[in-house]
Coordinates of C-alpha atoms in Angstrom, one line a residue:
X76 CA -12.4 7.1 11.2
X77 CA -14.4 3.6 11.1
X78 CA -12.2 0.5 9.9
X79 CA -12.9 0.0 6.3
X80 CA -12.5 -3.7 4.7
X81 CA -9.6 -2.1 2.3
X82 CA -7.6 -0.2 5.2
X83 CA -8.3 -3.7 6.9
X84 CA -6.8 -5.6 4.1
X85 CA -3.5 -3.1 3.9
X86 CA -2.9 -3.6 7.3
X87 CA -2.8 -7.5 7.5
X88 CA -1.0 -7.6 4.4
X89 CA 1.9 -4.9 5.4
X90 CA 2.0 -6.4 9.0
X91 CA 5.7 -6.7 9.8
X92 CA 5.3 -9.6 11.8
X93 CA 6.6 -13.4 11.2
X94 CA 2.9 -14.3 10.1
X95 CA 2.8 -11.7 7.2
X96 CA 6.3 -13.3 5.5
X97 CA 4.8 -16.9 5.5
X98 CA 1.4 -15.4 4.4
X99 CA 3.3 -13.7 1.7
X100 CA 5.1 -17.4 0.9
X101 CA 2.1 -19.1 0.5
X102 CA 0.4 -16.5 -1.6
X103 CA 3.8 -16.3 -4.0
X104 CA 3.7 -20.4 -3.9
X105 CA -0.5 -20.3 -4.7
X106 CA 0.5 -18.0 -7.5
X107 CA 3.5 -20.1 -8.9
X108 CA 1.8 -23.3 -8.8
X109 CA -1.2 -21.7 -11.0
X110 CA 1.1 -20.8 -13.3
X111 CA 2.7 -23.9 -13.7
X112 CA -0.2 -25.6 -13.9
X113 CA -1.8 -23.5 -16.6
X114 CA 1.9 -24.0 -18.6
X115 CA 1.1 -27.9 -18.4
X116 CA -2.1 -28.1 -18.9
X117 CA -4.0 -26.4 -22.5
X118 CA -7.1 -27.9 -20.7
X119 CA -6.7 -25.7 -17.3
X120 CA -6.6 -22.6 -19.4
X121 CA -10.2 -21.3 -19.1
X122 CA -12.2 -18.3 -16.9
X123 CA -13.7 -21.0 -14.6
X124 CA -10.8 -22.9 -13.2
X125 CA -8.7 -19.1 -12.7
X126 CA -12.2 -18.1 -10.5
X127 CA -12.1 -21.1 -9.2
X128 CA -8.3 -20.7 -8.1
X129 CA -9.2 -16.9 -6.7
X130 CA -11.9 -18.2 -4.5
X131 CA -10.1 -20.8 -2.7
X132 CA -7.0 -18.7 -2.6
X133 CA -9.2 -15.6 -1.1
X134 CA -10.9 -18.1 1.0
X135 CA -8.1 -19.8 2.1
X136 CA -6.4 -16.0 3.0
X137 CA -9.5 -16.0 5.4
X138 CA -8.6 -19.1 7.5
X139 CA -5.2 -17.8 7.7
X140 CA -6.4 -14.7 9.0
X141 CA -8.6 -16.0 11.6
X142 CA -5.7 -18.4 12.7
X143 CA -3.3 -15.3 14.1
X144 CA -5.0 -14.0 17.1
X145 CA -5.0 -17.6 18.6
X146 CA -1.7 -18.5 18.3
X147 CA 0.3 -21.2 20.1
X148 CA 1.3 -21.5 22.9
X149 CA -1.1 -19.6 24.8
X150 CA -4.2 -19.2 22.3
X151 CA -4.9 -16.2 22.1
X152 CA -3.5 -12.4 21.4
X153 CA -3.8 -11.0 25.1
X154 CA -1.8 -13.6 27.0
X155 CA -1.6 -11.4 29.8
X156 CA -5.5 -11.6 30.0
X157 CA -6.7 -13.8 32.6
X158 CA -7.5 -17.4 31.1
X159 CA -10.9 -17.5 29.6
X160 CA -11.5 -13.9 28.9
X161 CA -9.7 -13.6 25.4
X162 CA -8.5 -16.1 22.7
X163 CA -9.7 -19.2 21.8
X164 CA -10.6 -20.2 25.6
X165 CA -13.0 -17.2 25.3
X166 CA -15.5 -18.3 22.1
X167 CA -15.1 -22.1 23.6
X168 CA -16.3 -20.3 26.6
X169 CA -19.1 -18.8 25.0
X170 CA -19.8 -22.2 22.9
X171 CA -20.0 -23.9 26.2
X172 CA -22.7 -21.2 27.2
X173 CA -25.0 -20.8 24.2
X174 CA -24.5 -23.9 21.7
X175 CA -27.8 -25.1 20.5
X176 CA -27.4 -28.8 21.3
X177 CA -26.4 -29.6 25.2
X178 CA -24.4 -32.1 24.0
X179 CA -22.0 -29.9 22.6
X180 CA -21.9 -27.7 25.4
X181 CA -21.5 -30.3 28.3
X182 CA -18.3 -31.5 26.3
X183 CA -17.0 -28.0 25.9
X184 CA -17.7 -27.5 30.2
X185 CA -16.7 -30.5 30.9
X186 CA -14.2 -32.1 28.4
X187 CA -12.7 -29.4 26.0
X188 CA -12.4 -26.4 28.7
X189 CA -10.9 -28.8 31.4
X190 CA -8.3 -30.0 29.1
X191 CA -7.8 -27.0 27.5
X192 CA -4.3 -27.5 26.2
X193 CA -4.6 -30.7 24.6
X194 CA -7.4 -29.3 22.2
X195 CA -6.0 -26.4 21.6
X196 CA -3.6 -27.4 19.1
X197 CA -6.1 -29.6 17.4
X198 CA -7.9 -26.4 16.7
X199 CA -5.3 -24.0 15.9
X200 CA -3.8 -26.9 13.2
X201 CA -7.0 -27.9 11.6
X202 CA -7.6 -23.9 10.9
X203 CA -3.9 -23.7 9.5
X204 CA -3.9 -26.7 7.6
X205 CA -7.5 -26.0 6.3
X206 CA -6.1 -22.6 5.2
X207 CA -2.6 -24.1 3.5
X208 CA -5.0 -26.2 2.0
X209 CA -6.7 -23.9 0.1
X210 CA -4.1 -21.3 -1.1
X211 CA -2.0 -24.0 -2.7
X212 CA -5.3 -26.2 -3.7
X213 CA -3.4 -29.8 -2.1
X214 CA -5.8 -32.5 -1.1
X215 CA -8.6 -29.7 -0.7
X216 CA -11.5 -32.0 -1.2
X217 CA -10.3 -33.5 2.5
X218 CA -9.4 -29.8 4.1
X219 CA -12.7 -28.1 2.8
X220 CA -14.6 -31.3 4.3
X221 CA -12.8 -30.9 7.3
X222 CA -13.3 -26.7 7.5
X223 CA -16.7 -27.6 6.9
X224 CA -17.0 -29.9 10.4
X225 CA -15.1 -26.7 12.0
X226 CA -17.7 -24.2 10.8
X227 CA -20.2 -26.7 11.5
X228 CA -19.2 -26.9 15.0
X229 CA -19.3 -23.0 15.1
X230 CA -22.9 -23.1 13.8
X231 CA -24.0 -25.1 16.5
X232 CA -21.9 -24.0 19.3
X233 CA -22.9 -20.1 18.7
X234 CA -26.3 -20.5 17.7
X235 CA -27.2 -18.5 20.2
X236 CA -24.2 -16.4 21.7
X237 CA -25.1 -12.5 21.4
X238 CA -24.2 -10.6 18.4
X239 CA -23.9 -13.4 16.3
X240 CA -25.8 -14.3 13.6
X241 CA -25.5 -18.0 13.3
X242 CA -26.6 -18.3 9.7
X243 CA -23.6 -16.4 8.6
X244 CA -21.5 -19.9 9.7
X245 CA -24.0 -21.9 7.5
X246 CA -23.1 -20.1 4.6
X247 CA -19.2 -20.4 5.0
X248 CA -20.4 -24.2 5.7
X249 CA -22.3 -24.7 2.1
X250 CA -18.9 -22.6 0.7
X251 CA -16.6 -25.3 2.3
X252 CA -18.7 -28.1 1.1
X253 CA -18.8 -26.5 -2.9
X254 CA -15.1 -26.5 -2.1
X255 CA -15.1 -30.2 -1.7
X256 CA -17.8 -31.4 -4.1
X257 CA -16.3 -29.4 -7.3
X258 CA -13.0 -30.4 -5.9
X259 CA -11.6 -26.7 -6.2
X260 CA -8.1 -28.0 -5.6
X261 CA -8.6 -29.1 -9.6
X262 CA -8.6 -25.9 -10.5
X263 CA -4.9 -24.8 -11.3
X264 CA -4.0 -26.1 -7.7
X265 CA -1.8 -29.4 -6.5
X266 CA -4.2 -31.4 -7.0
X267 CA -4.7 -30.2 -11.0
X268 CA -0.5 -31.9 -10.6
X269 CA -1.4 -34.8 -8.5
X270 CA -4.2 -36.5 -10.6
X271 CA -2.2 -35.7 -13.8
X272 CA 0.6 -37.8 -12.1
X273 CA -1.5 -40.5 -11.5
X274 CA -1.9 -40.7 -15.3
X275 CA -3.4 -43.9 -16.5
X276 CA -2.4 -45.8 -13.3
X277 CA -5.3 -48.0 -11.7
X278 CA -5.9 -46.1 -9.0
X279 CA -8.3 -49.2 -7.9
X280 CA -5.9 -49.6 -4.3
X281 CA -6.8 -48.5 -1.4
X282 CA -4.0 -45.4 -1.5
X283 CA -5.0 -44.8 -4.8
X284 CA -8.9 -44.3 -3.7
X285 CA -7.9 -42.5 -0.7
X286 CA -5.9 -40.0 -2.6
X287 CA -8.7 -40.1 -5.2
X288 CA -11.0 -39.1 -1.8
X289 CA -8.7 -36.2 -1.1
X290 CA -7.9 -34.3 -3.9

C-alpha cells in the first residue's frame, strides 16, 4: 500500500523512540501554555489567536520532524552509509552541485563540506530551536526570521537539484516571514506572557527593544 499523510502522521507520533517523548513534551507544554494564557488573558480569547496557535504549533511539529533523520553526532540516519551519500552531508552535497548562485555553492565545496563538523551543529540547532520556537510561541518573531534565512538558503541552494521544485521552499519562506511579521508567538504563546510582563515598563533600553525585536 502507498504511504498516506495520516498512516505517516500515526507513525511519527507512536514512534517509541527518545525523539517521540520530548515531541510529546513540547506538544503537552504548547498546549498548557495556551491554556494558561487564554485563563489570563479575556483579550486572547478569540478564533484568530487559537488558529494562530494551531498553525505555529503544526508548523513548528514540521521542523521537528525534519530535524530527526540528521541527528547528532553523525548527521544523518544511515551512519553506516559512506560520508556524503545520506544525511545532511548529502542535500549540502547536492546544494554544492545545483544552488542557483555560485557563490553559495563554492562555499558549500569549499568551506561548509570541508569543515563538515563544525556546521553541522549550527544546522541541526537552528532547525531545533526554530521548531521549539514555534510549538511553545517564545521569541518567535526571531526563530521564524531565522527559519526563514534557513528556507531561504534551501531555495537557493536546490534551485535546481532534480525532483525538486524550488518554489515549494518560497512558500514555506513567505509562511516563516507571516510568522514573524504578525508575531504569531502573540497568539496564546510565551510571548502573549512575556509582553504582558513587561506591563507598562519603558521598554525604551536597548534589552527592552531587543526583546521587543524578538517576541
Amino acid at each position: 500500500m502507498n504511504p498516506n499523510p495520516f498512516a505517516d502522521v500515526v507513525a511519527f507520533v507512536t514512534n517509541p523512540v527518545w525523539t517521540t517523548a520530548v515531541f510529546w513534551l513540547l506538544v503537552v507544554a504548547s498546549v498548557v501554555i495556551a491554556a494558561s494564557v487564554w485563563q489570563r488573558f479575556p483579550e486572547q480569547r478569540n478564533l484568530p489567536n487559537l488558529a494562530q496557535w494551531s498553525f505555529r504549533l503544526v508548523m513548528g511539529a514540521f521542523w521537528w520532524q525534519q530535524s530527526l533523520w540528521k541527528l547528532p553526532p553523525f548527521y544523518t540516519d544511515h551512519p553506516e552509509a559512506p560520508f556524503g551519500q545520506t544525511g545532511l552531508a548529502y542535500w549540502m552535497g547536492l546544494m554544492g552541485q545545483h544552488a542557483a548562485i555560485p557563490l553559495q555553492a563554492d562555499f558549500v565545496n569549499y568551506v561548509v563540506l570541508p569543515h563538515f563538523y563544525l556546521f553541522a551543529p549550527v544546522v541541526y540547532a537552528a532547525e531545533v530551536l526554530t521548531g521549539v520556537s514555534l510549538m511553545l510561541g517564545g521569541f518567535v518573531r526571531l526563530f521564524a526570521i531565522i527559519g526563514a534565512l534557513q528556507i531561504l538558503n534551501l531555495w537557493l541552494g536546490l534551485y535546481s537539484a532534480p525532483g525538486e521544485w524550488p518554489w515549494t521552499y518560497f512558500f514555506l519562506l513567505l509562511l516563516q516571514l507571516m510568522f514573524a511579521v504578525h508575531a504569531y508567538g502573540r497568539s496564546l504563546g510565551v510571548d502573549a506572557m512575556l509582553i504582558a510582563g513587561r506591563g507598562s515598563r519603558s521598554g525604551t533600553g536597548i534589552i527592552g527593544r531587543l526583546l521587543a525585536a524578538a517576541t
